[in-house]
Coordinates of C-alpha atoms (C1' of nucleotides) and ligand atoms in Angstrom, one line a residue:
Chain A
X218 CA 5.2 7.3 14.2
X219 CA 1.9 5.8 13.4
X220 CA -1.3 5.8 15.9
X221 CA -0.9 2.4 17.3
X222 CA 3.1 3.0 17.9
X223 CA 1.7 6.0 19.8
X224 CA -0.9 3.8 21.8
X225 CA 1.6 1.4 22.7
X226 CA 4.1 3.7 23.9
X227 CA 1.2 5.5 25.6
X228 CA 0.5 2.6 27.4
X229 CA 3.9 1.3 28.7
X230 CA 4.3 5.1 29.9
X231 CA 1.4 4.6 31.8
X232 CA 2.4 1.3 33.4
X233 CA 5.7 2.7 34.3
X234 CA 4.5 5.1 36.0
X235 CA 2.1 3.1 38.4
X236 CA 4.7 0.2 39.0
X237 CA 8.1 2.0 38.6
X238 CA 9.5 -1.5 36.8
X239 CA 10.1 -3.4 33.5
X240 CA 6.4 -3.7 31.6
X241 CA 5.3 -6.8 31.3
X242 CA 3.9 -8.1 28.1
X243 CA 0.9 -9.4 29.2
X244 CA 0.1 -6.1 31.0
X245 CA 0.3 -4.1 28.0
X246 CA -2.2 -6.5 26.4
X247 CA -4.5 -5.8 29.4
X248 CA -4.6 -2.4 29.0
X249 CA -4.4 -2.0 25.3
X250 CA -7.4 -4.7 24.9
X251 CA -5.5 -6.4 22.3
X252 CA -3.4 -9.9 22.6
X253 CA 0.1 -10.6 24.0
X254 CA 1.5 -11.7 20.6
X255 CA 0.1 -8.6 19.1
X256 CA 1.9 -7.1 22.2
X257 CA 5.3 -8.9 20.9
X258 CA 5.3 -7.7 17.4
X259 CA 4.7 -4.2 18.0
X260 CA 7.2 -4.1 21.0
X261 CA 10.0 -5.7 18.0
X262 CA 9.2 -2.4 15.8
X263 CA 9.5 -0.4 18.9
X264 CA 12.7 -1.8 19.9
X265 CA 14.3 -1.3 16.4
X266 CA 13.2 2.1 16.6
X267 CA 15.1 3.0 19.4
X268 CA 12.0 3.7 22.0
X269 CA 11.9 1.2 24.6
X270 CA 14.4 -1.4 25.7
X271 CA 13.9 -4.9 25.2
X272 CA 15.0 -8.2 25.9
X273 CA 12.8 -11.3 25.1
X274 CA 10.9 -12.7 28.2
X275 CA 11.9 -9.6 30.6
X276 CA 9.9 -7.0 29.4
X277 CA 10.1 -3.5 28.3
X278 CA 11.2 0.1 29.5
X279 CA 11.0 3.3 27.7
X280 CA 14.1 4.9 26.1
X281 CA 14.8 8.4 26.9
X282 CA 13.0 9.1 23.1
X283 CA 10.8 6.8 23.9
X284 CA 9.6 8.5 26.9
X285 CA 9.8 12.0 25.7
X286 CA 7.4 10.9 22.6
X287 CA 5.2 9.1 25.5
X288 CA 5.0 12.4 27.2
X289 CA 4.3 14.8 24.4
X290 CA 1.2 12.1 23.8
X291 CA 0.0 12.4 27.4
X292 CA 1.0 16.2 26.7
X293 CA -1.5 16.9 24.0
X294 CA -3.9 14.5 25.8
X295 CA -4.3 16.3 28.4
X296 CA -4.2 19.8 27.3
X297 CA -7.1 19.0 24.4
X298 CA -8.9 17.7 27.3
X299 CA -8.5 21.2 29.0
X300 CA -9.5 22.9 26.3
X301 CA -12.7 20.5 25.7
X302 CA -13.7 21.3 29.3
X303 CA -12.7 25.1 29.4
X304 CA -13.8 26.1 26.1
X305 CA -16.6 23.9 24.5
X306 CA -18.4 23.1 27.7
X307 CA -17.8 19.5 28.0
X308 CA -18.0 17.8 31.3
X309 CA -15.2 16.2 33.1
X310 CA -16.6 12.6 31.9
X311 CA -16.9 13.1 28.6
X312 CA -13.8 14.1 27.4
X313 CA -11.8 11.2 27.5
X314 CA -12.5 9.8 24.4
X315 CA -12.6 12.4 22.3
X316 CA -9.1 13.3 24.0
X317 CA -8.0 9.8 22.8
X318 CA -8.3 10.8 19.1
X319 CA -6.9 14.3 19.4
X320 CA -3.8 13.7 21.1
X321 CA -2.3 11.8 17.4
X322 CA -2.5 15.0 15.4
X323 CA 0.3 16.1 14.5
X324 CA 1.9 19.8 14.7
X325 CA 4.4 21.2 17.1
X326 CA 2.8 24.4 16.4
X327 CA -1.0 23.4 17.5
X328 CA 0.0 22.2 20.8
X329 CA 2.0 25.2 21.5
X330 CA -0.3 27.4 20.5
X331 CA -3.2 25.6 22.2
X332 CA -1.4 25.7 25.3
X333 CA -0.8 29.4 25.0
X334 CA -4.5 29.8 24.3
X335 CA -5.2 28.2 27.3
X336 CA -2.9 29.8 29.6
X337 CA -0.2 26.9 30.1
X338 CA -2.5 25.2 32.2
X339 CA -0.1 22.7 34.7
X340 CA -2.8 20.1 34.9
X341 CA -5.8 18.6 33.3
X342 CA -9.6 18.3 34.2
X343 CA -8.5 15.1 36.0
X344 CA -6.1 16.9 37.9
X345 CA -3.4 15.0 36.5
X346 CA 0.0 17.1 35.8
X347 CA 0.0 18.5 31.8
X348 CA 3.9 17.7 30.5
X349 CA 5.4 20.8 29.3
X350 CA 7.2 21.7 26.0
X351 CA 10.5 19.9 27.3
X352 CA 8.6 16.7 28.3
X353 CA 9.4 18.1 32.2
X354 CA 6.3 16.5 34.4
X355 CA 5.6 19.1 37.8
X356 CA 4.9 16.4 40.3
X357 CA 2.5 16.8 43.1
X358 CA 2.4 15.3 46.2
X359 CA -0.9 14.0 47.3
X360 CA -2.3 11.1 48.7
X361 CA -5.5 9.1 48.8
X362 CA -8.3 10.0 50.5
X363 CA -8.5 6.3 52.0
X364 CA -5.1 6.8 53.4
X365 CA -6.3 9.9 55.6
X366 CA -6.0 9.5 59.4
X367 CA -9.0 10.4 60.8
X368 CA -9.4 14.4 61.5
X369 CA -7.0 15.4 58.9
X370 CA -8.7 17.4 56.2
X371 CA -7.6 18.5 52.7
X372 CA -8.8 19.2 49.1
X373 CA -9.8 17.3 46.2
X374 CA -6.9 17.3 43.6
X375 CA -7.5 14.5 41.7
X376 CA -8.8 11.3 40.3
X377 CA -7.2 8.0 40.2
X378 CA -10.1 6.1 38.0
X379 CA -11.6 8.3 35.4
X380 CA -13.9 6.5 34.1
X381 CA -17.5 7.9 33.4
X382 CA -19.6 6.4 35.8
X383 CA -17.2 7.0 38.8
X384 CA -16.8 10.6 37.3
X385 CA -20.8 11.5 37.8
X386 CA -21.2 9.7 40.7
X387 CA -18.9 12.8 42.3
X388 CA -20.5 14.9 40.2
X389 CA -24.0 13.6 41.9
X390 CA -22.2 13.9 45.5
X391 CA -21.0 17.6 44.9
X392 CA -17.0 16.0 44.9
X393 CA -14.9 18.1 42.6
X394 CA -11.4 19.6 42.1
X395 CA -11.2 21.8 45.2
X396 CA -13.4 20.3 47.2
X397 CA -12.5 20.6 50.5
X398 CA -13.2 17.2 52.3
X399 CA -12.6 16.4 56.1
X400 CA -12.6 12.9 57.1
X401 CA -14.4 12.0 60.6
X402 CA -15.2 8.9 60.9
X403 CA -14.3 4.9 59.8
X404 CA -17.0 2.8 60.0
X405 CA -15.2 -0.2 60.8
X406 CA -17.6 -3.0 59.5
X407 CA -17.3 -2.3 55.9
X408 CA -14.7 0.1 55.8
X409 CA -16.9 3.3 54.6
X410 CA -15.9 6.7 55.4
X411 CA -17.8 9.5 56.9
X412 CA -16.4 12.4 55.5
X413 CA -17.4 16.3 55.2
X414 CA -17.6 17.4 52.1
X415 CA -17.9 21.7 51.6
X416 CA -20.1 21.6 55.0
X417 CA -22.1 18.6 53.8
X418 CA -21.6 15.2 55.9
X419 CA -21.7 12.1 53.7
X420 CA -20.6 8.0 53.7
X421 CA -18.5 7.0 51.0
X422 CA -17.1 3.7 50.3
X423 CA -13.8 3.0 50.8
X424 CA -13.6 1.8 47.2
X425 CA -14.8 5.4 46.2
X426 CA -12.5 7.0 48.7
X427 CA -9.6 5.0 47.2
X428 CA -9.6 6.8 44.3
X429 CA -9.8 10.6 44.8
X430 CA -6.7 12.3 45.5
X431 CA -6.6 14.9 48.3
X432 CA -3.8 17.5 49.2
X433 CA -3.7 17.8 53.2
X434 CA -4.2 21.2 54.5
Chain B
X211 CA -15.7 5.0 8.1
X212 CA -11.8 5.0 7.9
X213 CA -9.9 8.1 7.3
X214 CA -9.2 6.4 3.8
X215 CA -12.8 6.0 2.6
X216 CA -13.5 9.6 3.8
X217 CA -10.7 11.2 2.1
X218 CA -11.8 9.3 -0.7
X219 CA -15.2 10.4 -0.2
X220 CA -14.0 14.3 0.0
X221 CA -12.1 13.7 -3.0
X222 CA -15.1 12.9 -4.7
X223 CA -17.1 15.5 -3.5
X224 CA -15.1 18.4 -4.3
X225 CA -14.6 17.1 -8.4
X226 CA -18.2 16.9 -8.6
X227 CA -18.3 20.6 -7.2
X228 CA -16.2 21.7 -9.9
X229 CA -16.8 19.4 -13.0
X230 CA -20.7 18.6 -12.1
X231 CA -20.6 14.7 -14.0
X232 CA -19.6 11.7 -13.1
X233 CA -15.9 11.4 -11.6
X234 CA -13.2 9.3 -13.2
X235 CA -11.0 7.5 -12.2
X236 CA -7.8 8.9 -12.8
X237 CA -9.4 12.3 -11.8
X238 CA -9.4 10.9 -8.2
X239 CA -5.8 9.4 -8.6
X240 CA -4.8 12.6 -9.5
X241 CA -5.9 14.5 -6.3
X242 CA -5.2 12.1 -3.9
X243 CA -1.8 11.2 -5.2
X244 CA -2.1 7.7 -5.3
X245 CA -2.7 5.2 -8.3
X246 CA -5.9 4.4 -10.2
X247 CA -6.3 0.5 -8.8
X248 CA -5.7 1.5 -5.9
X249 CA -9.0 4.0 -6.2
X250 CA -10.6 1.1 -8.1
X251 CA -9.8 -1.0 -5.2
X252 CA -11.6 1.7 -2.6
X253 CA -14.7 2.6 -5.3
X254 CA -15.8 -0.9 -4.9
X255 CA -15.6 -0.4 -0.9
X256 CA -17.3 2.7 -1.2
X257 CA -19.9 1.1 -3.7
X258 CA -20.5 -2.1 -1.0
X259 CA -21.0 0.7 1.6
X260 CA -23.9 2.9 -0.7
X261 CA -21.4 5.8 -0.8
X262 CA -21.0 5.9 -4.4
X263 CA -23.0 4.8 -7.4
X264 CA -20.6 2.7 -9.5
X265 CA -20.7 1.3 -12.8
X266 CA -17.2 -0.7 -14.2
X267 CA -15.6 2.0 -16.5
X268 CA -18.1 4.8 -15.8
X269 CA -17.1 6.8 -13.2
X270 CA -18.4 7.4 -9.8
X271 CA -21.0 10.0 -8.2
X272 CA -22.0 10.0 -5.0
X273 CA -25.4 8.1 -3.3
X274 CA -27.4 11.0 -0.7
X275 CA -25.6 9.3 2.0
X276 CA -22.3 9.5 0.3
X277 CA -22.5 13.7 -0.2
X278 CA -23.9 13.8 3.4
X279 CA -21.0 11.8 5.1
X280 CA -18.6 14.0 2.8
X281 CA -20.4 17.5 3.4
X282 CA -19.3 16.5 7.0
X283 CA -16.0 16.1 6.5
X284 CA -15.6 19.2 4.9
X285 CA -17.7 21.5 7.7
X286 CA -15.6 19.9 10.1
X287 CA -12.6 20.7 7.9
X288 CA -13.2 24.4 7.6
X289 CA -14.5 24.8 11.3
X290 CA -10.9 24.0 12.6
X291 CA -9.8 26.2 9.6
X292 CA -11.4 29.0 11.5
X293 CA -10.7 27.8 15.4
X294 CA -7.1 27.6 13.8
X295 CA -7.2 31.5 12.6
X296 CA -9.6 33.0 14.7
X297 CA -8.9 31.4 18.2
X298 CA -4.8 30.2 17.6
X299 CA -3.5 33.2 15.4
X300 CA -2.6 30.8 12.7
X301 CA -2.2 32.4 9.4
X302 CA -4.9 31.7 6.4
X303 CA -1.2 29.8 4.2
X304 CA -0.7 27.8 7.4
X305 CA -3.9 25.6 8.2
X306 CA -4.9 23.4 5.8
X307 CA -2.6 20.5 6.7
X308 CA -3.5 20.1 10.5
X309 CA -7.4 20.6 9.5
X310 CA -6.6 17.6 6.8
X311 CA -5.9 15.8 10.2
X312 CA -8.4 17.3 12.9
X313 CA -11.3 16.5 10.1
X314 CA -11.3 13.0 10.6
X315 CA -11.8 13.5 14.5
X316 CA -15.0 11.6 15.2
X317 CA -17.5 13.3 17.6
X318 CA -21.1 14.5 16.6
X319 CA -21.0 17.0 20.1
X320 CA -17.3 17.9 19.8
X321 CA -18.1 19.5 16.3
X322 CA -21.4 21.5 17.3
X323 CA -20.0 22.5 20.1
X324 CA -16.9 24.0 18.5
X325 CA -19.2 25.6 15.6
X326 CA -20.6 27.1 18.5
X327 CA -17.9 28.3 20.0
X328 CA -16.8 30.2 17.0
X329 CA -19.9 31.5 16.6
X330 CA -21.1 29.2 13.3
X331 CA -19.6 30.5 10.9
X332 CA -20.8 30.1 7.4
X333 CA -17.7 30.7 5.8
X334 CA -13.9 29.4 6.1
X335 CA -10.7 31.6 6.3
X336 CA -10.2 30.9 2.4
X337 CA -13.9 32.1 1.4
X338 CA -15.0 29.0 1.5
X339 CA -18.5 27.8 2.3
X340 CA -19.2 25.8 5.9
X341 CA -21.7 23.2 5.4
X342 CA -24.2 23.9 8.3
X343 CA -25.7 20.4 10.6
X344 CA -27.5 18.8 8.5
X345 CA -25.0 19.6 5.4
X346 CA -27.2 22.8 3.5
X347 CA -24.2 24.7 1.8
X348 CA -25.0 28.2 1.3
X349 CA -23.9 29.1 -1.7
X350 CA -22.7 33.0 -2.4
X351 CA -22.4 34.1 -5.9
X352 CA -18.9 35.4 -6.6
X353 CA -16.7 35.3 -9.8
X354 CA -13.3 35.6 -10.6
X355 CA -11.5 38.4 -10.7
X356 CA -10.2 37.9 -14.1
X357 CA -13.7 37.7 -15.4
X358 CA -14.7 41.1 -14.3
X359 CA -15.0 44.1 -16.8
X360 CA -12.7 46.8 -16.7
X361 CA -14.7 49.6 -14.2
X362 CA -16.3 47.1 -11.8
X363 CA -15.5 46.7 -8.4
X364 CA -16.3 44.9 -5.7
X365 CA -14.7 42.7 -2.8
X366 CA -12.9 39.8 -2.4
X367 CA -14.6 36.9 -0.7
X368 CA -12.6 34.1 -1.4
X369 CA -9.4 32.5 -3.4
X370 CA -9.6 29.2 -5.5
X371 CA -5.9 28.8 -5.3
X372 CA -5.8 27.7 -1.4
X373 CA -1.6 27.1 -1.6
X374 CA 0.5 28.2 0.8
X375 CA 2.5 30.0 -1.9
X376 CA -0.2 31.6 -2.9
X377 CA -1.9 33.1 -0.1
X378 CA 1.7 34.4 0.7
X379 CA 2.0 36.1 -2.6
X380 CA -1.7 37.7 -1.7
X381 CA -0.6 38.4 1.9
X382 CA 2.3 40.1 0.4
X383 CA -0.1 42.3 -1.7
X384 CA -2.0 43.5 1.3
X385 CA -5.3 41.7 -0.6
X386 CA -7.3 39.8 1.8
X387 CA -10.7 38.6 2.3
X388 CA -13.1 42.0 2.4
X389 CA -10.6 43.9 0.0
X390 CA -12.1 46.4 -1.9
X391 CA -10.9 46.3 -5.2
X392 CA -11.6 47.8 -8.8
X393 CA -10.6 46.7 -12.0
X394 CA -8.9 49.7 -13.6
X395 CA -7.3 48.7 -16.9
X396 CA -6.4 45.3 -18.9
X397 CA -2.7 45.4 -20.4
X398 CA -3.3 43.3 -23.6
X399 CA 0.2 41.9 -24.2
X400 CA 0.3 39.7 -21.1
X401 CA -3.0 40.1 -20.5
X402 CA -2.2 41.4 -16.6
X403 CA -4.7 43.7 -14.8
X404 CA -3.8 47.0 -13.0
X405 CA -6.0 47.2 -10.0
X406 CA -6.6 49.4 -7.0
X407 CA -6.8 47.6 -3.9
X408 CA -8.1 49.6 -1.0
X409 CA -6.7 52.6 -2.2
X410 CA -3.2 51.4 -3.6
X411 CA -2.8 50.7 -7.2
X412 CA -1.1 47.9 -8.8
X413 CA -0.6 45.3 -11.3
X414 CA -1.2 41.5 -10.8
X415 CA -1.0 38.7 -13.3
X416 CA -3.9 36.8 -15.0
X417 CA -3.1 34.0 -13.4
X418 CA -3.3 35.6 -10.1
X419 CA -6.9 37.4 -11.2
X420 CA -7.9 34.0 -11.9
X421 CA -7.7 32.6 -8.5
X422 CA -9.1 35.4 -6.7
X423 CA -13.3 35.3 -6.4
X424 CA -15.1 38.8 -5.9
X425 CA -18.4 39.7 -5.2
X426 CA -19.4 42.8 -7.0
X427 CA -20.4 45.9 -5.3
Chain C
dA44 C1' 14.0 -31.5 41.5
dA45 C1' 10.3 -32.6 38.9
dA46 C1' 5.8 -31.5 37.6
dT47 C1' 2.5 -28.2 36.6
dA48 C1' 0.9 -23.6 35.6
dT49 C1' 1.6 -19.2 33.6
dA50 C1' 3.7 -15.9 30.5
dT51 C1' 5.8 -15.0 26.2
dT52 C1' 7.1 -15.8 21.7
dT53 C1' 6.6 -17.9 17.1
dA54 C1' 4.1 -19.5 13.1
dG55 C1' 0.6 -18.9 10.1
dA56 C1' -3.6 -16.5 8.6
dC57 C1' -6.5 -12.4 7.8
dT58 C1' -8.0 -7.4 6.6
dA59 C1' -7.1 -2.8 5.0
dC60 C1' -4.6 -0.3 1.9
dA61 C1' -1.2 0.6 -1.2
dC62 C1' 1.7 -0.7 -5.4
dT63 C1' 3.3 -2.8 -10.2
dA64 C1' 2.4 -5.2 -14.3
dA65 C1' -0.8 -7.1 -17.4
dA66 C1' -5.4 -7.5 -19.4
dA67 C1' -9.6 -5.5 -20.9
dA68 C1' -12.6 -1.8 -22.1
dT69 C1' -13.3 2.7 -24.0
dA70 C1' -11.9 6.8 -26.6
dA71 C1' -9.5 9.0 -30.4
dG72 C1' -7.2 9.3 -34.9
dT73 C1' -6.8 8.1 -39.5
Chain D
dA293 C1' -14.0 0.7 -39.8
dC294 C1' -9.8 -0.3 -38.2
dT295 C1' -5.8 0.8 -35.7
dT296 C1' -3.8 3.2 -31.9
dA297 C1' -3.8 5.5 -27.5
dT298 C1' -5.8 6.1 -23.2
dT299 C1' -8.4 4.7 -19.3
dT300 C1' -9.9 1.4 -16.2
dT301 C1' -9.9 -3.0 -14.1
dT302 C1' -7.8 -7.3 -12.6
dA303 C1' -4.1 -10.2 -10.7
dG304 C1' -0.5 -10.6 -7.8
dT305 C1' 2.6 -8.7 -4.2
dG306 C1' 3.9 -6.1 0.1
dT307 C1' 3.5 -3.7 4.7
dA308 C1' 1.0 -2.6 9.0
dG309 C1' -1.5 -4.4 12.4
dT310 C1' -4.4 -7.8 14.3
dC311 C1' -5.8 -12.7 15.5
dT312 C1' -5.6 -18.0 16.9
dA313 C1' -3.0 -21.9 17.9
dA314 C1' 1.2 -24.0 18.9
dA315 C1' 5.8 -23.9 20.8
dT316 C1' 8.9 -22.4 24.2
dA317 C1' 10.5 -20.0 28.3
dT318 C1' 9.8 -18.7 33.0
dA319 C1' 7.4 -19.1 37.5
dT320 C1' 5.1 -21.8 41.0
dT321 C1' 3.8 -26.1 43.4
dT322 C1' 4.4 -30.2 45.4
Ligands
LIG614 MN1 -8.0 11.1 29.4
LIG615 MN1 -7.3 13.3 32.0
LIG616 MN1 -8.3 23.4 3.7
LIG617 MN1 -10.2 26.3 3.5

DNA sequence: AAATATATTTAGACTACACTAAAAATAAGT
DNA sequence: ACTTATTTTTAGTGTAGTCTAAATATATTT
């Protein structure tokens, strides 16, 4: 299986996950940053391959192999970002990328190991869930901190955008894994939140708060 | 750079190591298992790029930049050589394919950081030198077991023969890197050496004495 | 239901890298 | 020096992956 076969199953698994349907074409383009033809091609050589299902003009879905070779990508993705954090130092926003490259090589024996090395870890820096050795995904519940009733108080157990900037500007507000975070107040006009964050009181958009994940207390 | 131009680039580097003149050719066909217009073909790339000097029909060395970009290649090669051993319990026959891959990862901080992390190590599981930062190669006098005189003694510090077959056979032997070992007596016939290794005696082809690099006591 | 807009696929072209076969240059042998 | 052998380069082809532009299918309006 070559990078790019990789990167497009990566991607549909993805998708699949946030819409729970068929992928659309133009939707893998988006995310992939390439064009919807390229999109067609690659989804033909991924159809004769046996990893995702495909009928022209309806879309793809992942195979059973195709979605166990999706998941032992995210698998390696997230546990090389684990050990980029845990062991070299790196910071939650920086390991993405590096991630990106690491997660196509190529040993059945590296990833175990490294897993082992790292103690198994269940979820990554992100605090999204780490796929085990049978492609088996532990799934959490937890729910947006924009989708809080007032009062009700939790912790911090994920991220729903990773991207750099949004990444340090919780790093700047002291918002991290474990965080514990009480919500108190909806400022009505523009939506903001006045939350509590480890004893400190502080307004957050609700764009910001619609993308950390909480687990309710 | 692609992963191509730098294995072509590596490829390079390590016949001028050995041979110390221009490199033909076929010479890089040879190690990189592919066909001479198809090294031709990636020369003139390399050339375009002021990797190599190139002149039709004589062979290629490389430009400063060239040995730099390929000095990298090979410290990042022989640091995952050593995370591999040291921090995932690989053995010394097992990690030379999966560093082939985890070379061409591209990150100027992942790559210090790991060196740090192992503690920057100058040398590789195999003996071999790590090219530091800025791509200074310490280089430790040793020579090969089969050159020694019989009487001498000294340690081994590193095997030319890096094969999986081989290190097996050495593994088998109880040598490692940091044996002690003395040359006791040369059987003419075959030209084998007896030799005590750390206190056991035995007898080891020339072939095998000439892929074994010790550094006299 | 027809017209329009959007999504998707096809057709054709391009780059990177590899190959085979043939041509050209260099090296070796007599 | 001339012939032969070897090495290297060129020419032409193929595959993987990408792109643009055009054609076709599906979705949305009116
Ligand atoms: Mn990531
Ligand atoms: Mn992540
Ligand atoms: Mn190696
Ligand atoms: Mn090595």
């Amino acid at each position: 299986m070559t990078q790019s076969e990789e990167n497009y199953l990566k991607a549909i698994y993805h998708l699949t996950t946030i819409t729970d349907t068929d992928v659309s074409t133009n939707a893998i383009a988006e995310t992939m940053e390439t064009k919807a033809s390229s999109v067609t091609d690659m989804i033909k050589k991924l159809a004769e391959k046996d990893l995702v299902n495909y009928k022209k003009y309806q879309g793809v879905s992942l195979t059973v192999k195709g979605s166990l070779a999706a998941k032992m990508i995210v698998r390696k993705h997230r546990l090389w970002e684990v050990f980029l954090v845990e062991k070299l130092d790196f910071s939650w926003d920086e390991v993405h990328d590096v991630a990106e490259q690491l997660e196509h090589i190529k040993s059945e024996k590296l990833i175990n190991k490294l897993a082992d090395f790292l103690g198994n870890p269940t979820e990554d820096p992100h605090g999204d869930p780490i796929p085990d050795a049978n492609g088996d995904v532990q799934k959490v519940e937890k729910q947006l901190l924009s989708e809080l009733n007032i009062g009700q108080n939790g912790i911090c157990v994920g991220v729903k955008d990773t991207s750099s900037e949004f990444l340090k500007y919780l790093d700047k507000q002291k918002i991290s894994l474990g965080s514990q975070i009480e919500f108190l107040e909806r400022e009505e006009f523009d939506l903001s939140l006045k939350i509590k964050v480890d004893h400190t009181i502080l307004s957050i958009s609700n764009k910001i708060a619609s993308n950390i994940f909480m687990k309710l207390n």
